Short mmCIF file of C-alpha atoms in Angstrom, two decimals:
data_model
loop_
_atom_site.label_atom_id
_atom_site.label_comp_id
_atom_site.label_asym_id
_atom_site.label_seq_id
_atom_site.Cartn_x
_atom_site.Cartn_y
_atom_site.Cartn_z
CA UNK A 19 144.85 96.43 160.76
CA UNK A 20 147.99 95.61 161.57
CA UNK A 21 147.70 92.07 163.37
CA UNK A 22 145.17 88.84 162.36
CA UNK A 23 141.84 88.49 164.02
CA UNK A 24 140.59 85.01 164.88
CA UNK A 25 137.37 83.76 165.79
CA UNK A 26 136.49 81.87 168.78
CA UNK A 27 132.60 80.51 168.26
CA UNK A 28 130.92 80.42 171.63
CA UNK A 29 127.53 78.98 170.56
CA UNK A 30 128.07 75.69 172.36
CA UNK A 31 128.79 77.14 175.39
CA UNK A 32 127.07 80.59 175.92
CA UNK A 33 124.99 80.60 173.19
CA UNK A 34 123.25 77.37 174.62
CA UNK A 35 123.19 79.38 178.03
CA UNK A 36 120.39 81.38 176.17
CA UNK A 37 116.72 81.12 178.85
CA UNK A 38 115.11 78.09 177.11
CA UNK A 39 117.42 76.90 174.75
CA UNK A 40 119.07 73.53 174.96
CA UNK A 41 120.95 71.60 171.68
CA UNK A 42 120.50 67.94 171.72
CA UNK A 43 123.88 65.82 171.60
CA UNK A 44 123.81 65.16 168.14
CA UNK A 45 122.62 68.69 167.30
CA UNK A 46 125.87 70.19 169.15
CA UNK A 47 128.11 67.92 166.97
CA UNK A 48 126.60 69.31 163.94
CA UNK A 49 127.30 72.73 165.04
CA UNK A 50 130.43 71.65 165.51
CA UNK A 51 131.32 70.09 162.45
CA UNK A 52 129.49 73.18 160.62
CA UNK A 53 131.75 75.74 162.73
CA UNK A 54 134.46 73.72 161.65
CA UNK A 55 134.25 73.99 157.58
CA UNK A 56 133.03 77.50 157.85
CA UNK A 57 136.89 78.17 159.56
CA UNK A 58 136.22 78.93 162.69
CA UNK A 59 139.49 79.05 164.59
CA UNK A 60 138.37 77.76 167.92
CA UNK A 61 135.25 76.28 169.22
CA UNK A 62 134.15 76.78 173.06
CA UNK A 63 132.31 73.44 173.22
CA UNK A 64 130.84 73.49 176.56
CA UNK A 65 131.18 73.16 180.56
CA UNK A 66 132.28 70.56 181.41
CA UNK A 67 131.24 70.50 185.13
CA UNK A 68 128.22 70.54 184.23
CA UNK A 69 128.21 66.25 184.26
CA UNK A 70 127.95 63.35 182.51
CA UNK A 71 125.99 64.25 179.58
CA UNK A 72 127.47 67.50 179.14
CA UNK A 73 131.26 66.20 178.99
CA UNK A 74 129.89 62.62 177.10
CA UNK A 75 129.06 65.66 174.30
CA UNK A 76 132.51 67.49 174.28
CA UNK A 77 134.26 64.12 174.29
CA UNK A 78 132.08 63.08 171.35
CA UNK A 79 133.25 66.14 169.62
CA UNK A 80 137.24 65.85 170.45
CA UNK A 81 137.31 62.45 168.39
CA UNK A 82 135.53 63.99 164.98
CA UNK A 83 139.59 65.41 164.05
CA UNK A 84 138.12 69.13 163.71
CA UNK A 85 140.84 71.38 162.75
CA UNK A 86 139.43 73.63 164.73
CA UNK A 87 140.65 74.25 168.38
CA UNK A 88 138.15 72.74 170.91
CA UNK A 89 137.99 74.77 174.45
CA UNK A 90 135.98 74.01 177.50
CA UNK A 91 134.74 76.64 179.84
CA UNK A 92 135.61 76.21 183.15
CA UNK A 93 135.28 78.56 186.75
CA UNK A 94 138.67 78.98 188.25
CA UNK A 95 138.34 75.57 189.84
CA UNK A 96 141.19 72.78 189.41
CA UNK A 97 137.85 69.94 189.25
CA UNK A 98 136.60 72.01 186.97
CA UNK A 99 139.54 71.83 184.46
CA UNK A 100 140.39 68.03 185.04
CA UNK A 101 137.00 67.43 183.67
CA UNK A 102 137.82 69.40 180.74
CA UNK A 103 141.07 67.58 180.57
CA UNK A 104 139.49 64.41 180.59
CA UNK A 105 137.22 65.05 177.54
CA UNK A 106 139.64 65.63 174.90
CA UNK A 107 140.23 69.36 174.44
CA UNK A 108 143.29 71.45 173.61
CA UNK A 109 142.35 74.55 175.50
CA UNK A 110 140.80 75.42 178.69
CA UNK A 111 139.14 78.63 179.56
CA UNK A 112 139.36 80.00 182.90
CA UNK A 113 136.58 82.50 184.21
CA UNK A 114 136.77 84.54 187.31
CA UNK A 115 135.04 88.11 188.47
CA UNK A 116 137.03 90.61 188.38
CA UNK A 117 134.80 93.36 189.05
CA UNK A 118 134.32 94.36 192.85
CA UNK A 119 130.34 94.25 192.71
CA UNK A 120 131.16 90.08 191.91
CA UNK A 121 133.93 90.31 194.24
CA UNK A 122 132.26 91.33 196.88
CA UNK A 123 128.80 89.81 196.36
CA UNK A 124 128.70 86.87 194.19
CA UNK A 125 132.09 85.60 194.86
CA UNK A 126 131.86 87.17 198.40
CA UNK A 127 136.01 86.76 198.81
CA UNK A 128 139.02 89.32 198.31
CA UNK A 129 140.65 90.83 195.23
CA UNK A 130 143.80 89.41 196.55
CA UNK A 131 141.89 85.62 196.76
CA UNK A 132 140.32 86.22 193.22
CA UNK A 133 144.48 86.59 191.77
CA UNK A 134 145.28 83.53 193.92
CA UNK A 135 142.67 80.88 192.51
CA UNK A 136 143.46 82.30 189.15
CA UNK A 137 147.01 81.75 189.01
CA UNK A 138 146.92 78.34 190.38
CA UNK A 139 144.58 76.81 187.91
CA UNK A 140 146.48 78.26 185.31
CA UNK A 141 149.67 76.74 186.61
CA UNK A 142 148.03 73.84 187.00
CA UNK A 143 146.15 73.56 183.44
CA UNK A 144 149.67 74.40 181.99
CA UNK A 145 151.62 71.70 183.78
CA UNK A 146 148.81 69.44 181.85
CA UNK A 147 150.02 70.61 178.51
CA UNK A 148 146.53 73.02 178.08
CA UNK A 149 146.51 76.06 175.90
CA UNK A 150 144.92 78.71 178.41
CA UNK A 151 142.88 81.85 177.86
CA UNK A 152 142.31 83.60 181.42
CA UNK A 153 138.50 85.80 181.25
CA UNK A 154 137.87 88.23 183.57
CA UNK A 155 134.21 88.21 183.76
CA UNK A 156 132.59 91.43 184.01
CA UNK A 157 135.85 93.30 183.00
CA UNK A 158 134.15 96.19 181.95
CA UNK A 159 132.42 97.19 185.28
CA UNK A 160 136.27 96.40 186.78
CA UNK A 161 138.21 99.06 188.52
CA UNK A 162 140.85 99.79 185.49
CA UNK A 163 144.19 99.11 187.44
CA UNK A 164 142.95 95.73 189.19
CA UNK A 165 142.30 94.50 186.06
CA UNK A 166 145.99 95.37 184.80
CA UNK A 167 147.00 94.11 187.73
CA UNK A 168 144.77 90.54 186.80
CA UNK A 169 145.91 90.61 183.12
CA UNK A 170 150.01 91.31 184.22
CA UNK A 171 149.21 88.24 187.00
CA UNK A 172 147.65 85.75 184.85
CA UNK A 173 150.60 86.32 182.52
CA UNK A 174 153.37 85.89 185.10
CA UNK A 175 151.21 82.78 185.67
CA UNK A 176 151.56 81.19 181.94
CA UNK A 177 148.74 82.34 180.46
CA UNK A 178 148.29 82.08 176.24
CA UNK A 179 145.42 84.65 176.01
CA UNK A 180 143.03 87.13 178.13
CA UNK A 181 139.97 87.67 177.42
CA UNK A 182 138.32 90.76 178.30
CA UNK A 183 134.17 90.44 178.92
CA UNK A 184 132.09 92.90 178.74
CA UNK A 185 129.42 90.78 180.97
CA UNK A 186 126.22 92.83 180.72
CA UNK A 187 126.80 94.57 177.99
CA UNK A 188 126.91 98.17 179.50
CA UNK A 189 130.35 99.39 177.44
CA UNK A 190 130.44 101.25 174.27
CA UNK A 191 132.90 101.38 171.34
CA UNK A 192 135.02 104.45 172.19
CA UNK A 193 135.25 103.13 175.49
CA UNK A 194 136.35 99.58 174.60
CA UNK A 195 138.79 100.45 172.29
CA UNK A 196 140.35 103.04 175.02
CA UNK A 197 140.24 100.02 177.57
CA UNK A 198 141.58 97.50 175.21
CA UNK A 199 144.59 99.68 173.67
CA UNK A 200 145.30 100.52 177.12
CA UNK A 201 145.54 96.81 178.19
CA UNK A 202 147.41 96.10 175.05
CA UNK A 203 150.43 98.50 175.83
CA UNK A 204 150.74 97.24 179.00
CA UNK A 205 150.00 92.70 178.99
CA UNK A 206 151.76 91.39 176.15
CA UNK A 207 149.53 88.73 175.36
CA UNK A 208 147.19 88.16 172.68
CA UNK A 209 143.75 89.72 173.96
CA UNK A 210 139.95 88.22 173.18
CA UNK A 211 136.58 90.26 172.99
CA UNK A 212 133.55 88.54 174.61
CA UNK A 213 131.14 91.00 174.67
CA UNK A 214 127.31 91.11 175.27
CA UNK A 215 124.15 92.31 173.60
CA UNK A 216 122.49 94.02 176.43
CA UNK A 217 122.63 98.02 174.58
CA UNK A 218 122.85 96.36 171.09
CA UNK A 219 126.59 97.48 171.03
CA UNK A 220 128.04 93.66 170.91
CA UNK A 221 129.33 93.56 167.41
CA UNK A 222 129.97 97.30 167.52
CA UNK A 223 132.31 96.91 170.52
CA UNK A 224 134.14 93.76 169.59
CA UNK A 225 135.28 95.52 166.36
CA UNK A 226 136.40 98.51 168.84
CA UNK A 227 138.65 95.51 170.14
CA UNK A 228 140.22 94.86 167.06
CA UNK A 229 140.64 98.21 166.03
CA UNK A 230 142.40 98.32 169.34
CA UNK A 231 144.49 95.73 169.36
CA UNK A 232 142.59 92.50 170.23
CA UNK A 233 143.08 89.10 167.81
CA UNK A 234 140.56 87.24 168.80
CA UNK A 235 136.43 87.59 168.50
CA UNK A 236 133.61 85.79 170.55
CA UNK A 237 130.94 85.27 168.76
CA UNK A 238 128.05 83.09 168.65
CA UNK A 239 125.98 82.28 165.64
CA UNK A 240 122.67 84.85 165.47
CA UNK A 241 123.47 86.69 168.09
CA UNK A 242 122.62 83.58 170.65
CA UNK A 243 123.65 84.22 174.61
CA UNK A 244 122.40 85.40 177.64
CA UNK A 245 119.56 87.90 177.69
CA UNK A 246 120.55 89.89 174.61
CA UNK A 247 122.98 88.23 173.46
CA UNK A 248 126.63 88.10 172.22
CA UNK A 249 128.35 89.42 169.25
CA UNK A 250 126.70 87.68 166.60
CA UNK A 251 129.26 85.73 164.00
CA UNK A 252 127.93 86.57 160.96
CA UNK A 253 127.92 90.01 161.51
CA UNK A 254 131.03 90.31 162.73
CA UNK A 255 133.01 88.49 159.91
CA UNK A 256 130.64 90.96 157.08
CA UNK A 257 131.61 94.01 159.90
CA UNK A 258 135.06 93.26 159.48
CA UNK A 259 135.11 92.72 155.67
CA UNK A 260 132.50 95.80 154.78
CA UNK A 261 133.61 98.42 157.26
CA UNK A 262 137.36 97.34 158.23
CA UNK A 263 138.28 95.55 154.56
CA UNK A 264 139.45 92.99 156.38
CA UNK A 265 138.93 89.83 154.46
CA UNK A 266 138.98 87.20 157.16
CA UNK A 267 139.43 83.30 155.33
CA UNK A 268 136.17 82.09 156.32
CA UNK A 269 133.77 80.05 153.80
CA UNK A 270 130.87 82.84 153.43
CA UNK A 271 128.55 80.77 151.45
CA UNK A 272 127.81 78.35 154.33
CA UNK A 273 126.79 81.28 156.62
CA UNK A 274 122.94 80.48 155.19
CA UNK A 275 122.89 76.87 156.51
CA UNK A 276 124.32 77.05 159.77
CA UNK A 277 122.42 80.34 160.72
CA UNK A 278 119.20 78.94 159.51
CA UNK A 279 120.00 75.18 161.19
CA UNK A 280 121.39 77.02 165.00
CA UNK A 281 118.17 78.86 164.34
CA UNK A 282 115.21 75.95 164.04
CA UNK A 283 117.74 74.27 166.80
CA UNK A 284 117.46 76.90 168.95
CA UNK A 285 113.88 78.04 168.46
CA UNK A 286 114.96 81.16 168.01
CA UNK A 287 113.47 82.03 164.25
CA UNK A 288 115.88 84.56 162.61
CA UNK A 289 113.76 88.08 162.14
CA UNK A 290 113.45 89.03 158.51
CA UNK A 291 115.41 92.20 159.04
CA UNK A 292 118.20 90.86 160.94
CA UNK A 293 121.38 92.15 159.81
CA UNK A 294 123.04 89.82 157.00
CA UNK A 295 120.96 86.78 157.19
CA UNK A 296 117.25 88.04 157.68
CA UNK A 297 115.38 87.34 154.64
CA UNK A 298 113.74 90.84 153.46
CA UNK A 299 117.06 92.54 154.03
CA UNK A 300 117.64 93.11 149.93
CA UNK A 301 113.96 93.30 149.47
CA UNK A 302 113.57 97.04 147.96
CA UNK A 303 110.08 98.74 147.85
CA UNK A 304 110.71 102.36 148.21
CA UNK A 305 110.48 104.52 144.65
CA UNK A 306 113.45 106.04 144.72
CA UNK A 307 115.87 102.96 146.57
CA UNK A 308 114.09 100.69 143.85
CA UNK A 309 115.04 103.20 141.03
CA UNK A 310 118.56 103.10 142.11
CA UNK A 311 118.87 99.80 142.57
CA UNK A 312 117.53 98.56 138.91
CA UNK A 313 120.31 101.36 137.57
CA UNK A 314 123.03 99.52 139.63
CA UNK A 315 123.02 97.10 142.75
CA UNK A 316 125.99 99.18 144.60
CA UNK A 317 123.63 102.05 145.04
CA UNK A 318 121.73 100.90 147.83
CA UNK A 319 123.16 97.34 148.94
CA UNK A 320 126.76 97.15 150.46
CA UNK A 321 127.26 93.65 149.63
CA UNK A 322 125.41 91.42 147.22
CA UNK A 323 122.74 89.03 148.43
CA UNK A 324 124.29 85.93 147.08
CA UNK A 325 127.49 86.43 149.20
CA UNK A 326 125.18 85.52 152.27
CA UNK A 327 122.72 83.12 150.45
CA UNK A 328 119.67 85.37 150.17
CA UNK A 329 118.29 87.10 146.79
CA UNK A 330 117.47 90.38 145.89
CA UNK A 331 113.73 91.35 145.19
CA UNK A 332 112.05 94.30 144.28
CA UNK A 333 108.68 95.14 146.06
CA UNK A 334 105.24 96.59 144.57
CA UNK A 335 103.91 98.32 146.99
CA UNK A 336 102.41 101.50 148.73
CA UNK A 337 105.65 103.05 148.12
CA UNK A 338 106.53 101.94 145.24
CA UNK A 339 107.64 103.95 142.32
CA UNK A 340 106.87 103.83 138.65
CA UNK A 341 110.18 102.38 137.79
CA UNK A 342 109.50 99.69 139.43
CA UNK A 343 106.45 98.72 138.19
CA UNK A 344 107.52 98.70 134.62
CA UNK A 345 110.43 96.52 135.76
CA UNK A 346 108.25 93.82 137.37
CA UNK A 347 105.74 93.68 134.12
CA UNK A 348 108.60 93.77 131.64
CA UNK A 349 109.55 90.55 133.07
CA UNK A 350 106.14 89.05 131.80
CA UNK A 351 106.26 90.79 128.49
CA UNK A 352 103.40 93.99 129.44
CA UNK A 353 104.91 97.24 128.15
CA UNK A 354 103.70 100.11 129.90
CA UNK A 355 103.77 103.98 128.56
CA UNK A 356 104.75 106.28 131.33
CA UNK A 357 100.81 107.69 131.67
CA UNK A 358 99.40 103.86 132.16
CA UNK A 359 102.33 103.81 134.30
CA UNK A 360 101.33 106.61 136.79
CA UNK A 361 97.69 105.26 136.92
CA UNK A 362 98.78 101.99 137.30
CA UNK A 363 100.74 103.23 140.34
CA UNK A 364 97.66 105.20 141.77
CA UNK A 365 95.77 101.98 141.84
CA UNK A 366 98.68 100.02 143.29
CA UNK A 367 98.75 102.58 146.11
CA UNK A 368 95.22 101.89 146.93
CA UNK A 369 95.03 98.31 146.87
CA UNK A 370 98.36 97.63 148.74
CA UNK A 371 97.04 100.53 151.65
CA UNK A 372 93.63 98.32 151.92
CA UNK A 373 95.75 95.33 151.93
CA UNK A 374 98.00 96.90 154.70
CA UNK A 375 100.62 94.61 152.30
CA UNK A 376 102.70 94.55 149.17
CA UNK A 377 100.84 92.90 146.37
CA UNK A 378 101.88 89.77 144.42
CA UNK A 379 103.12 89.83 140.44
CA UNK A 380 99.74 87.98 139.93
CA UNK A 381 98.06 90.95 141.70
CA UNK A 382 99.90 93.45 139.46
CA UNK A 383 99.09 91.86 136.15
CA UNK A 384 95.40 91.94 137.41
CA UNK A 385 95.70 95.42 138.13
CA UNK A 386 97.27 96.01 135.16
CA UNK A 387 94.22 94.22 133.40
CA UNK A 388 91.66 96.06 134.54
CA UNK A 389 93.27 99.21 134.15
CA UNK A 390 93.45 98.62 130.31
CA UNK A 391 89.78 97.34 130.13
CA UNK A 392 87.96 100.24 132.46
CA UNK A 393 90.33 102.67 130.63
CA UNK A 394 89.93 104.71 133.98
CA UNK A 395 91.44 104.09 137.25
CA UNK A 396 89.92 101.70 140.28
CA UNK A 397 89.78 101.63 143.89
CA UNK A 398 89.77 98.88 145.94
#
């Protein structure tokens, strides 16, 4: 990497466009102020036109002195922006289609009208002192040399940033990063990812972006956004760090309590295997991970559990192996010769396959109990 990446968090704004989620007023300023001490560069705090409520929120939020940069959403519609303008942000965003299937059905104007209400609300929200990042929405599904043609416009026009969206999701990495080095020898201007979950490609694809060329990241925390999703923030700053060894200077150890507090906001519970933050993602059952892991941590886990607030554990189970069973009992002070061992494990096998489960410690001592007494192995 030869340039800084920065992350812009859109959970305020796209995340809470998510079918059926909604963050109270007081519940968005928390975000907020959370975004803000885990380092997020910018915060996309909402849409303004949306009314009353909506900008009473974002104005609520310019007066807590984040050091964060605060950015409103808006369509490329002069109202739209003077809302924003009222409410007490730094930065305006300014969205329009830039594919022809939105040109010529959603939008239902001209590729020629599409450059003209772009450039004059950038104009204008420059003239107004506003930092400006021009999105192209559905950039990926855009014929290639319109889009230079919007990106080299929206420059000319006074533009700070571009942001390239990748609306439904339907790019992949090799592509992206094709697109976005191409775009990158051509606009000088500082380039943003916003990509979508739709293929399960959105942190995948804005890392292609960076890798390209692109300094700035959507995300949103867990994943949130429309139908599938967005680029999720907490894998993309462990993505960038575990796979990239970029370090990016964000305060780790508070990933836990915003993920978990966005989550029982949102309603959207975090699934135990979600990458990073699901809960049995450094639990270990398997004989032979198990084995490895109680020899050293590296050998199955690329970074430890308490970077990310979660702990290891080490499951008895169906497919469990020896090792781990005299692990978990040496913990309580039962020694175990390698024959017990293998009966032990026989019976373990049973019980957790009729328990379609893993078993407890409790149930293991028990086990272990019995064993010793019968002198012969059980069933369950």
């Amino acid at each position: 990497m030869t340039h800084s990446i920065k992350l812009l968090d859109t959970t305020l704004r796209d995340g809470e466009q998510t079918a059926g989620v909604v963050f109270a007023r007081e519940e968005k300023i928390m975000i907020a102020q959370m975004l803000d001490s885990l380092g997020v560069d910018q915060i996309e705090v909402g849409i303004p036109a949306m009314g009353p409520e909506e900008q009473e929120s974002i104005r609520q939020i310019a007066k807590m002195g984040l050091k964060a940069s605060l950015m409103a959403w808006n369509r490329a519609v002069i109202k739209d922006i003077e809302s924003g303008i009222r409410c007490g942000v730094d930065a305006v965003a300014i969205s329009i289609a830039t594919s022809d299937l939105h040109i010529e059905h959603k939008l239902k104007i001209t590729r020629e009208e599409v450059l003209e209400r772009m450039v004059k609300t950038v104009e204008f929200s420059k003239k107004e002192g506003m930092y400006v990042s021009v999105n192209a929405e559905d950039a990926s599904r855009s014929d290639h040399d319109y889009l230079l043609t919007f990106f080299r416009t929206a420059k000319a026009a006074g533009a700070d940033r571009i942001r390239f969206c990748d609306t439904v999701g339907s790019m992949e990495p090799v592509t992206i990063y094709q697109w976005i080095q191409s775009i990158r020898n051509t606009v000088d201007l500082e380039i943003e990812m916003h990509t979508h979950n739709d293929l399960g490609m959105a942190t995948a694809n804005a890392i292609a972006g960076a890798k390209a060329g692109a300094s700035w990241l959507g995300v949103t925390v867990n994943g949130l956004g429309e139908r599938a999703g967005n680029a999720s923030l907490e894998e993309t700053v462990m993505a960038m760090r575990c796979s990239m060894g970029v370090d990016l200077p964000y305060h780790l150890e508070l990933l836990p309590v915003i993920c978990q507090y966005v989550a029982r906001d949102s309603g959207r519970k975090i699934p135990v295997n979600k990458a990073i933050t699901g809960k049995h993602i450094f639990w270990h059952e398997s004989g032979i991970h198990a084995d490895g892991m109680l020899k050293h941590q590296n050998t199955y886990e690329l970074f430890t559990p308490e970077e990310v607030g979660l702990e290891r554990r080490i499951v008895i189970g169906k497919h469990s192996g020896t090792a781990s069973l005299i692990n978990t009992l040496g913990k309580y002070g039962i020694t175990l010769d390698r024959k017990t061992a293998d009966r032990l494990l026989e019976a373990v096998r049973v019980v957790a396959t009729s328990l379609k489960r893993p078993i407890t410690d409790q149930e293991l001592i028990s086990l272990c109990q019995r064993l010793s007494t019968s002198g012969m192995g059980i069933t369950a």
